[in-house]
């Protein structure tokens, strides 16, 4: 996962993490679209981004910057032609029961 907006790290570290997250999102989305053979590109979308974490959860306004790479990965996978089709994004935080339950869940609803 990307370091937070207030994390003090070298730009190259942040870039490497964003590139990795974008690739993971694109790979997972491509696999999901393969499962649903009738998938069509989204023309209007409303996203719900849920950040499941342990310990101190990020502020909802910081989740946007930390999840941008995931949304760009969905564009790379062909979920939509451009992320400008996203009409609204809702950010939520949840506590994960166990460390292995940490995740970023992006729900796509047609708008």
Short mmCIF file of N, CA, C and O in Angstrom, two decimals:
data_model
loop_
_atom_site.label_atom_id
_atom_site.label_comp_id
_atom_site.label_asym_id
_atom_site.label_seq_id
_atom_site.Cartn_x
_atom_site.Cartn_y
_atom_site.Cartn_z
N UNK A 1 0.83 -1.18 0.00
CA UNK A 1 0.00 0.00 0.00
C UNK A 1 0.87 1.23 0.00
O UNK A 1 1.95 1.25 0.56
N UNK A 2 0.36 2.25 -0.62
CA UNK A 2 1.08 3.51 -0.71
C UNK A 2 1.29 4.13 0.66
O UNK A 2 0.42 4.04 1.51
N UNK A 3 2.44 4.79 0.86
CA UNK A 3 2.62 5.55 2.09
C UNK A 3 1.61 6.69 2.13
O UNK A 3 1.16 7.17 1.09
N UNK A 4 1.26 7.13 3.31
CA UNK A 4 0.30 8.21 3.46
C UNK A 4 0.84 9.54 2.95
O UNK A 4 2.03 9.70 2.68
N UNK A 5 -0.06 10.51 2.82
CA UNK A 5 0.31 11.82 2.30
C UNK A 5 1.31 12.51 3.21
O UNK A 5 2.13 13.31 2.75
N UNK A 6 1.26 12.23 4.49
CA UNK A 6 2.16 12.87 5.44
C UNK A 6 3.41 12.05 5.72
O UNK A 6 4.23 12.45 6.54
N UNK A 7 3.55 10.92 5.08
CA UNK A 7 4.74 10.09 5.29
C UNK A 7 5.94 10.79 4.68
O UNK A 7 5.88 11.33 3.58
N UNK A 8 7.03 10.76 5.40
CA UNK A 8 8.25 11.41 4.93
C UNK A 8 9.15 10.35 4.32
O UNK A 8 9.91 9.70 4.99
N UNK A 9 9.02 10.17 3.02
CA UNK A 9 9.85 9.19 2.34
C UNK A 9 10.31 9.79 1.01
O UNK A 9 9.75 10.76 0.52
N UNK A 10 11.32 9.20 0.46
CA UNK A 10 11.89 9.67 -0.80
C UNK A 10 10.86 9.48 -1.91
O UNK A 10 10.08 8.53 -1.90
N UNK A 11 10.86 10.38 -2.88
CA UNK A 11 9.88 10.32 -3.96
C UNK A 11 9.96 9.01 -4.72
O UNK A 11 8.95 8.50 -5.21
N UNK A 12 11.16 8.44 -4.82
CA UNK A 12 11.32 7.19 -5.56
C UNK A 12 10.62 6.04 -4.85
O UNK A 12 10.05 5.15 -5.48
N UNK A 13 10.64 6.04 -3.52
CA UNK A 13 9.95 5.01 -2.74
C UNK A 13 8.45 5.13 -2.96
O UNK A 13 7.75 4.13 -3.19
N UNK A 14 7.93 6.35 -2.93
CA UNK A 14 6.50 6.58 -3.16
C UNK A 14 6.11 6.16 -4.58
O UNK A 14 5.08 5.53 -4.80
N UNK A 15 6.95 6.48 -5.56
CA UNK A 15 6.68 6.13 -6.95
C UNK A 15 6.65 4.61 -7.13
O UNK A 15 5.77 4.07 -7.81
N UNK A 16 7.61 3.91 -6.53
CA UNK A 16 7.67 2.45 -6.64
C UNK A 16 6.42 1.81 -6.03
O UNK A 16 5.85 0.87 -6.60
N UNK A 17 5.98 2.32 -4.88
CA UNK A 17 4.78 1.77 -4.24
C UNK A 17 3.54 2.03 -5.10
O UNK A 17 2.69 1.14 -5.24
N UNK A 18 3.44 3.22 -5.67
CA UNK A 18 2.28 3.54 -6.52
C UNK A 18 2.26 2.67 -7.77
O UNK A 18 1.20 2.18 -8.20
N UNK A 19 3.43 2.46 -8.36
CA UNK A 19 3.52 1.62 -9.55
C UNK A 19 3.10 0.18 -9.23
O UNK A 19 2.36 -0.45 -10.00
N UNK A 20 3.52 -0.32 -8.09
CA UNK A 20 3.15 -1.68 -7.67
C UNK A 20 1.65 -1.77 -7.43
O UNK A 20 1.00 -2.71 -7.91
N UNK A 21 1.07 -0.81 -6.71
CA UNK A 21 -0.37 -0.83 -6.44
C UNK A 21 -1.18 -0.73 -7.72
O UNK A 21 -2.21 -1.40 -7.87
N UNK A 22 -0.73 0.08 -8.66
CA UNK A 22 -1.44 0.23 -9.94
C UNK A 22 -1.41 -1.09 -10.71
O UNK A 22 -2.42 -1.50 -11.28
N UNK A 23 -0.27 -1.75 -10.71
CA UNK A 23 -0.14 -3.04 -11.41
C UNK A 23 -1.02 -4.11 -10.76
O UNK A 23 -1.69 -4.87 -11.46
N UNK A 24 -1.04 -4.16 -9.44
CA UNK A 24 -1.87 -5.14 -8.73
C UNK A 24 -3.35 -4.91 -9.05
O UNK A 24 -4.09 -5.86 -9.34
N UNK A 25 -3.79 -3.66 -9.01
CA UNK A 25 -5.19 -3.35 -9.31
C UNK A 25 -5.56 -3.73 -10.74
O UNK A 25 -6.63 -4.30 -10.99
N UNK A 26 -4.67 -3.44 -11.68
CA UNK A 26 -4.93 -3.79 -13.08
C UNK A 26 -5.01 -5.29 -13.27
O UNK A 26 -5.90 -5.80 -13.97
N UNK A 27 -4.12 -6.03 -12.62
CA UNK A 27 -4.12 -7.49 -12.75
C UNK A 27 -5.38 -8.10 -12.16
O UNK A 27 -6.02 -8.96 -12.78
N UNK A 28 -5.76 -7.65 -10.96
CA UNK A 28 -6.97 -8.20 -10.33
C UNK A 28 -8.23 -7.85 -11.13
O UNK A 28 -9.12 -8.69 -11.29
N UNK A 29 -8.30 -6.62 -11.64
CA UNK A 29 -9.47 -6.23 -12.42
C UNK A 29 -9.56 -7.02 -13.72
O UNK A 29 -10.65 -7.42 -14.14
N UNK A 30 -8.42 -7.25 -14.36
CA UNK A 30 -8.41 -8.03 -15.59
C UNK A 30 -8.91 -9.45 -15.34
O UNK A 30 -9.70 -9.99 -16.13
N UNK A 31 -8.48 -10.05 -14.24
CA UNK A 31 -8.95 -11.40 -13.90
C UNK A 31 -10.45 -11.42 -13.63
O UNK A 31 -11.15 -12.34 -14.05
N UNK A 32 -10.96 -10.42 -12.92
CA UNK A 32 -12.40 -10.35 -12.63
C UNK A 32 -13.20 -10.18 -13.91
O UNK A 32 -14.25 -10.79 -14.08
N UNK A 33 -12.72 -9.36 -14.84
CA UNK A 33 -13.44 -9.16 -16.09
C UNK A 33 -13.43 -10.42 -16.95
O UNK A 33 -14.36 -10.66 -17.70
N UNK A 34 -12.38 -11.21 -16.81
CA UNK A 34 -12.32 -12.48 -17.54
C UNK A 34 -13.38 -13.45 -17.02
O UNK A 34 -13.95 -14.23 -17.80
N UNK A 35 -13.64 -13.41 -15.73
CA UNK A 35 -14.65 -14.28 -15.12
C UNK A 35 -16.04 -13.91 -15.64
O UNK A 35 -16.85 -14.78 -15.94
N UNK A 36 -16.30 -12.60 -15.74
CA UNK A 36 -17.59 -12.13 -16.24
C UNK A 36 -17.45 -11.83 -17.72
O UNK A 36 -17.11 -10.72 -18.12
N UNK A 37 -17.75 -12.80 -18.55
CA UNK A 37 -17.56 -12.67 -20.00
C UNK A 37 -18.42 -11.57 -20.60
O UNK A 37 -18.09 -11.02 -21.64
N UNK A 38 -19.52 -11.23 -19.95
CA UNK A 38 -20.42 -10.22 -20.50
C UNK A 38 -20.04 -8.80 -20.05
O UNK A 38 -20.82 -7.88 -20.22
N UNK A 39 -18.84 -8.63 -19.49
CA UNK A 39 -18.42 -7.32 -19.00
C UNK A 39 -18.37 -6.30 -20.13
O UNK A 39 -17.86 -6.57 -21.20
N UNK A 40 -18.93 -5.12 -19.86
CA UNK A 40 -18.88 -4.01 -20.81
C UNK A 40 -18.24 -2.83 -20.10
O UNK A 40 -18.40 -2.66 -18.89
N UNK A 41 -17.55 -2.01 -20.86
CA UNK A 41 -16.91 -0.84 -20.26
C UNK A 41 -17.94 0.05 -19.58
O UNK A 41 -19.04 0.24 -20.09
N UNK A 42 -17.56 0.60 -18.46
CA UNK A 42 -18.45 1.45 -17.69
C UNK A 42 -18.46 2.85 -18.30
O UNK A 42 -17.42 3.40 -18.62
N UNK A 43 -19.66 3.41 -18.49
CA UNK A 43 -19.78 4.75 -19.06
C UNK A 43 -19.99 5.81 -17.99
O UNK A 43 -19.72 6.97 -18.20
N UNK A 44 -20.50 5.43 -16.85
CA UNK A 44 -20.68 6.33 -15.71
C UNK A 44 -20.58 5.49 -14.45
O UNK A 44 -21.21 4.45 -14.36
N UNK A 45 -19.75 5.92 -13.50
CA UNK A 45 -19.52 5.08 -12.33
C UNK A 45 -19.57 5.89 -11.04
O UNK A 45 -19.19 7.05 -11.01
N UNK A 46 -20.04 5.23 -10.01
CA UNK A 46 -19.97 5.74 -8.64
C UNK A 46 -19.14 4.74 -7.85
O UNK A 46 -19.48 3.55 -7.82
N UNK A 47 -18.04 5.18 -7.28
CA UNK A 47 -17.14 4.29 -6.56
C UNK A 47 -17.33 4.42 -5.06
O UNK A 47 -17.54 5.51 -4.55
N UNK A 48 -17.22 3.30 -4.38
CA UNK A 48 -17.14 3.28 -2.93
C UNK A 48 -15.82 2.61 -2.59
O UNK A 48 -15.61 1.45 -2.89
N UNK A 49 -14.92 3.39 -1.99
CA UNK A 49 -13.59 2.88 -1.63
C UNK A 49 -13.58 2.65 -0.13
O UNK A 49 -13.79 3.57 0.65
N UNK A 50 -13.36 1.40 0.26
CA UNK A 50 -13.31 1.03 1.67
C UNK A 50 -11.89 0.65 2.03
O UNK A 50 -11.31 -0.25 1.42
N UNK A 51 -11.33 1.34 3.00
CA UNK A 51 -9.97 1.07 3.48
C UNK A 51 -10.10 0.26 4.75
O UNK A 51 -10.60 0.74 5.76
N UNK A 52 -9.69 -1.01 4.69
CA UNK A 52 -9.72 -1.88 5.87
C UNK A 52 -8.30 -1.97 6.42
O UNK A 52 -7.41 -2.47 5.74
N UNK A 53 -8.11 -1.49 7.62
CA UNK A 53 -6.77 -1.49 8.17
C UNK A 53 -6.74 -1.84 9.65
O UNK A 53 -7.78 -1.95 10.30
N UNK A 54 -5.54 -2.01 10.14
CA UNK A 54 -5.30 -2.26 11.55
C UNK A 54 -4.62 -1.04 12.14
O UNK A 54 -4.00 -0.26 11.43
N UNK A 55 -4.72 -0.88 13.43
CA UNK A 55 -4.05 0.25 14.06
C UNK A 55 -4.76 1.56 13.73
O UNK A 55 -5.98 1.61 13.61
N UNK A 56 -3.98 2.60 13.53
CA UNK A 56 -4.55 3.91 13.23
C UNK A 56 -4.99 3.97 11.77
O UNK A 56 -4.19 3.77 10.86
N UNK A 57 -6.25 4.25 11.57
CA UNK A 57 -6.80 4.34 10.21
C UNK A 57 -6.56 5.74 9.66
O UNK A 57 -6.56 6.71 10.40
N UNK A 58 -6.38 5.86 8.35
CA UNK A 58 -6.17 7.19 7.76
C UNK A 58 -7.46 8.00 7.80
O UNK A 58 -8.57 7.46 7.84
N UNK A 59 -7.30 9.32 7.77
CA UNK A 59 -8.47 10.19 7.67
C UNK A 59 -9.12 9.95 6.31
O UNK A 59 -8.43 9.70 5.32
N UNK A 60 -10.45 10.04 6.25
CA UNK A 60 -11.13 9.82 4.96
C UNK A 60 -10.63 10.73 3.85
O UNK A 60 -10.57 10.33 2.69
N UNK A 61 -10.22 11.96 4.19
CA UNK A 61 -9.75 12.86 3.13
C UNK A 61 -8.37 12.48 2.62
O UNK A 61 -7.98 12.88 1.54
N UNK A 62 -7.62 11.67 3.36
CA UNK A 62 -6.31 11.20 2.90
C UNK A 62 -6.39 9.92 2.08
O UNK A 62 -5.44 9.55 1.41
N UNK A 63 -7.52 9.24 2.14
CA UNK A 63 -7.67 7.99 1.41
C UNK A 63 -7.63 8.23 -0.10
O UNK A 63 -7.12 7.42 -0.86
N UNK A 64 -8.13 9.37 -0.53
CA UNK A 64 -8.16 9.67 -1.97
C UNK A 64 -6.80 9.61 -2.62
O UNK A 64 -6.62 8.98 -3.65
N UNK A 65 -5.83 10.26 -2.01
CA UNK A 65 -4.48 10.25 -2.56
C UNK A 65 -3.82 8.88 -2.48
O UNK A 65 -3.05 8.50 -3.36
N UNK A 66 -4.16 8.13 -1.44
CA UNK A 66 -3.56 6.82 -1.25
C UNK A 66 -4.16 5.77 -2.17
O UNK A 66 -3.58 4.72 -2.38
N UNK A 67 -5.33 6.02 -2.72
CA UNK A 67 -5.99 5.02 -3.57
C UNK A 67 -6.00 5.42 -5.05
O UNK A 67 -6.54 4.69 -5.87
N UNK A 68 -5.40 6.54 -5.40
CA UNK A 68 -5.38 6.98 -6.80
C UNK A 68 -4.72 5.94 -7.71
O UNK A 68 -5.19 5.69 -8.82
N UNK A 69 -3.67 5.30 -7.24
CA UNK A 69 -2.98 4.30 -8.06
C UNK A 69 -3.91 3.12 -8.37
O UNK A 69 -3.85 2.55 -9.47
N UNK A 70 -4.76 2.74 -7.43
CA UNK A 70 -5.70 1.64 -7.67
C UNK A 70 -6.71 2.03 -8.75
O UNK A 70 -7.04 1.23 -9.63
N UNK A 71 -7.20 3.25 -8.70
CA UNK A 71 -8.17 3.71 -9.69
C UNK A 71 -7.51 3.80 -11.07
O UNK A 71 -8.11 3.43 -12.08
N UNK A 72 -6.26 4.26 -11.11
CA UNK A 72 -5.53 4.28 -12.38
C UNK A 72 -5.31 2.86 -12.91
O UNK A 72 -5.33 2.63 -14.12
N UNK A 73 -5.12 1.90 -12.02
CA UNK A 73 -4.99 0.50 -12.42
C UNK A 73 -6.25 -0.03 -13.06
O UNK A 73 -6.20 -0.83 -14.01
N UNK A 74 -7.41 0.41 -12.57
CA UNK A 74 -8.68 0.01 -13.18
C UNK A 74 -8.79 0.56 -14.60
O UNK A 74 -9.33 -0.10 -15.49
N UNK A 75 -8.26 1.77 -14.80
CA UNK A 75 -8.24 2.34 -16.15
C UNK A 75 -7.33 1.52 -17.05
O UNK A 75 -7.68 1.21 -18.19
N UNK A 76 -6.16 1.14 -16.54
CA UNK A 76 -5.22 0.32 -17.32
C UNK A 76 -5.84 -1.02 -17.71
O UNK A 76 -5.57 -1.54 -18.79
N UNK A 77 -6.69 -1.56 -16.83
CA UNK A 77 -7.32 -2.86 -17.10
C UNK A 77 -8.45 -2.76 -18.11
O UNK A 77 -8.91 -3.76 -18.63
N UNK A 78 -8.93 -1.55 -18.38
CA UNK A 78 -10.01 -1.38 -19.35
C UNK A 78 -11.39 -1.41 -18.74
O UNK A 78 -12.38 -1.65 -19.44
N UNK A 79 -11.49 -1.14 -17.45
CA UNK A 79 -12.81 -1.09 -16.80
C UNK A 79 -13.62 0.05 -17.40
O UNK A 79 -14.82 -0.04 -17.60
N UNK A 80 -12.94 1.15 -17.71
CA UNK A 80 -13.53 2.29 -18.39
C UNK A 80 -12.47 2.89 -19.30
O UNK A 80 -11.29 2.60 -19.17
N UNK A 81 -12.88 3.70 -20.25
CA UNK A 81 -11.90 4.26 -21.19
C UNK A 81 -11.03 5.33 -20.54
O UNK A 81 -9.90 5.54 -20.93
N UNK A 82 -11.57 6.03 -19.55
CA UNK A 82 -10.84 7.08 -18.85
C UNK A 82 -11.49 7.26 -17.49
O UNK A 82 -12.71 7.09 -17.36
N UNK A 83 -10.70 7.61 -16.48
CA UNK A 83 -11.30 7.72 -15.15
C UNK A 83 -12.18 8.96 -14.99
O UNK A 83 -12.74 9.19 -13.93
N UNK A 84 -12.33 9.72 -16.06
CA UNK A 84 -13.26 10.86 -16.00
C UNK A 84 -14.72 10.39 -15.97
O UNK A 84 -15.61 11.20 -15.70
N UNK A 85 -14.98 9.12 -16.25
CA UNK A 85 -16.35 8.60 -16.20
C UNK A 85 -16.81 8.38 -14.75
O UNK A 85 -17.99 8.13 -14.52
N UNK A 86 -15.89 8.49 -13.80
CA UNK A 86 -16.26 8.33 -12.39
C UNK A 86 -16.98 9.60 -11.94
O UNK A 86 -16.42 10.69 -11.95
N UNK A 87 -18.25 9.46 -11.60
CA UNK A 87 -19.08 10.60 -11.23
C UNK A 87 -18.93 10.97 -9.76
O UNK A 87 -19.00 12.13 -9.40
N UNK A 88 -18.75 9.96 -8.89
CA UNK A 88 -18.61 10.23 -7.46
C UNK A 88 -17.78 9.14 -6.81
O UNK A 88 -17.75 8.00 -7.28
N UNK A 89 -17.09 9.52 -5.74
CA UNK A 89 -16.30 8.58 -4.97
C UNK A 89 -16.63 8.79 -3.50
O UNK A 89 -16.58 9.92 -3.00
N UNK A 90 -16.99 7.70 -2.83
CA UNK A 90 -17.26 7.73 -1.40
C UNK A 90 -16.15 6.95 -0.70
O UNK A 90 -15.84 5.83 -1.10
N UNK A 91 -15.56 7.55 0.32
CA UNK A 91 -14.49 6.90 1.06
C UNK A 91 -14.98 6.46 2.43
O UNK A 91 -15.68 7.21 3.11
N UNK A 92 -14.62 5.23 2.79
CA UNK A 92 -14.99 4.67 4.09
C UNK A 92 -13.77 4.02 4.72
O UNK A 92 -12.86 3.59 4.02
N UNK A 93 -13.78 3.93 6.02
CA UNK A 93 -12.73 3.19 6.72
C UNK A 93 -13.39 2.14 7.60
O UNK A 93 -14.48 2.35 8.12
N UNK A 94 -12.73 1.00 7.72
CA UNK A 94 -13.20 -0.08 8.59
C UNK A 94 -11.99 -0.67 9.30
O UNK A 94 -10.89 -0.67 8.77
N UNK A 95 -12.21 -1.18 10.49
CA UNK A 95 -11.16 -1.89 11.21
C UNK A 95 -11.15 -3.35 10.79
O UNK A 95 -12.17 -4.01 10.78
N UNK A 96 -9.98 -3.83 10.43
CA UNK A 96 -9.82 -5.24 10.08
C UNK A 96 -9.68 -6.03 11.37
O UNK A 96 -8.98 -5.61 12.30
N UNK A 97 -10.33 -7.18 11.43
CA UNK A 97 -10.28 -8.01 12.63
C UNK A 97 -8.88 -8.59 12.83
O UNK A 97 -8.40 -8.68 13.95
N UNK A 98 -8.25 -8.98 11.73
CA UNK A 98 -6.91 -9.57 11.81
C UNK A 98 -5.99 -8.83 10.83
O UNK A 98 -6.44 -8.19 9.91
N UNK A 99 -4.71 -8.99 11.05
CA UNK A 99 -3.73 -8.33 10.20
C UNK A 99 -3.86 -8.78 8.74
O UNK A 99 -3.74 -7.98 7.82
N UNK A 100 -4.18 -10.04 8.53
CA UNK A 100 -4.30 -10.56 7.16
C UNK A 100 -5.59 -10.09 6.47
O UNK A 100 -5.76 -10.32 5.28
N UNK A 101 -6.48 -9.43 7.20
CA UNK A 101 -7.73 -8.92 6.61
C UNK A 101 -7.60 -7.50 6.08
O UNK A 101 -8.58 -6.93 5.60
N UNK A 102 -6.41 -6.91 6.16
CA UNK A 102 -6.22 -5.55 5.63
C UNK A 102 -6.44 -5.56 4.12
O UNK A 102 -6.00 -6.47 3.43
N UNK A 103 -7.12 -4.54 3.62
CA UNK A 103 -7.41 -4.50 2.18
C UNK A 103 -7.94 -3.13 1.79
O UNK A 103 -8.38 -2.35 2.63
N UNK A 104 -7.91 -2.88 0.50
CA UNK A 104 -8.60 -1.76 -0.11
C UNK A 104 -9.64 -2.37 -1.03
O UNK A 104 -9.31 -3.12 -1.94
N UNK A 105 -10.91 -2.09 -0.75
CA UNK A 105 -12.00 -2.65 -1.54
C UNK A 105 -12.65 -1.52 -2.33
O UNK A 105 -13.05 -0.51 -1.76
N UNK A 106 -12.73 -1.71 -3.64
CA UNK A 106 -13.34 -0.70 -4.50
C UNK A 106 -14.59 -1.31 -5.13
O UNK A 106 -14.51 -2.29 -5.87
N UNK A 107 -15.72 -0.73 -4.80
CA UNK A 107 -16.99 -1.18 -5.37
C UNK A 107 -17.38 -0.21 -6.48
O UNK A 107 -17.37 1.00 -6.30
N UNK A 108 -17.74 -0.77 -7.61
CA UNK A 108 -18.11 0.04 -8.77
C UNK A 108 -19.61 -0.14 -9.02
O UNK A 108 -20.08 -1.24 -9.26
N UNK A 109 -20.34 0.95 -8.95
CA UNK A 109 -21.76 0.95 -9.29
C UNK A 109 -21.94 1.83 -10.52
O UNK A 109 -21.31 2.88 -10.65
N UNK A 110 -22.79 1.40 -11.42
CA UNK A 110 -23.06 2.22 -12.61
C UNK A 110 -23.90 3.42 -12.19
O UNK A 110 -24.85 3.31 -11.44
N UNK A 111 -23.49 4.58 -12.68
CA UNK A 111 -24.20 5.82 -12.32
C UNK A 111 -25.02 6.32 -13.49
O UNK A 111 -24.75 6.09 -14.62
#
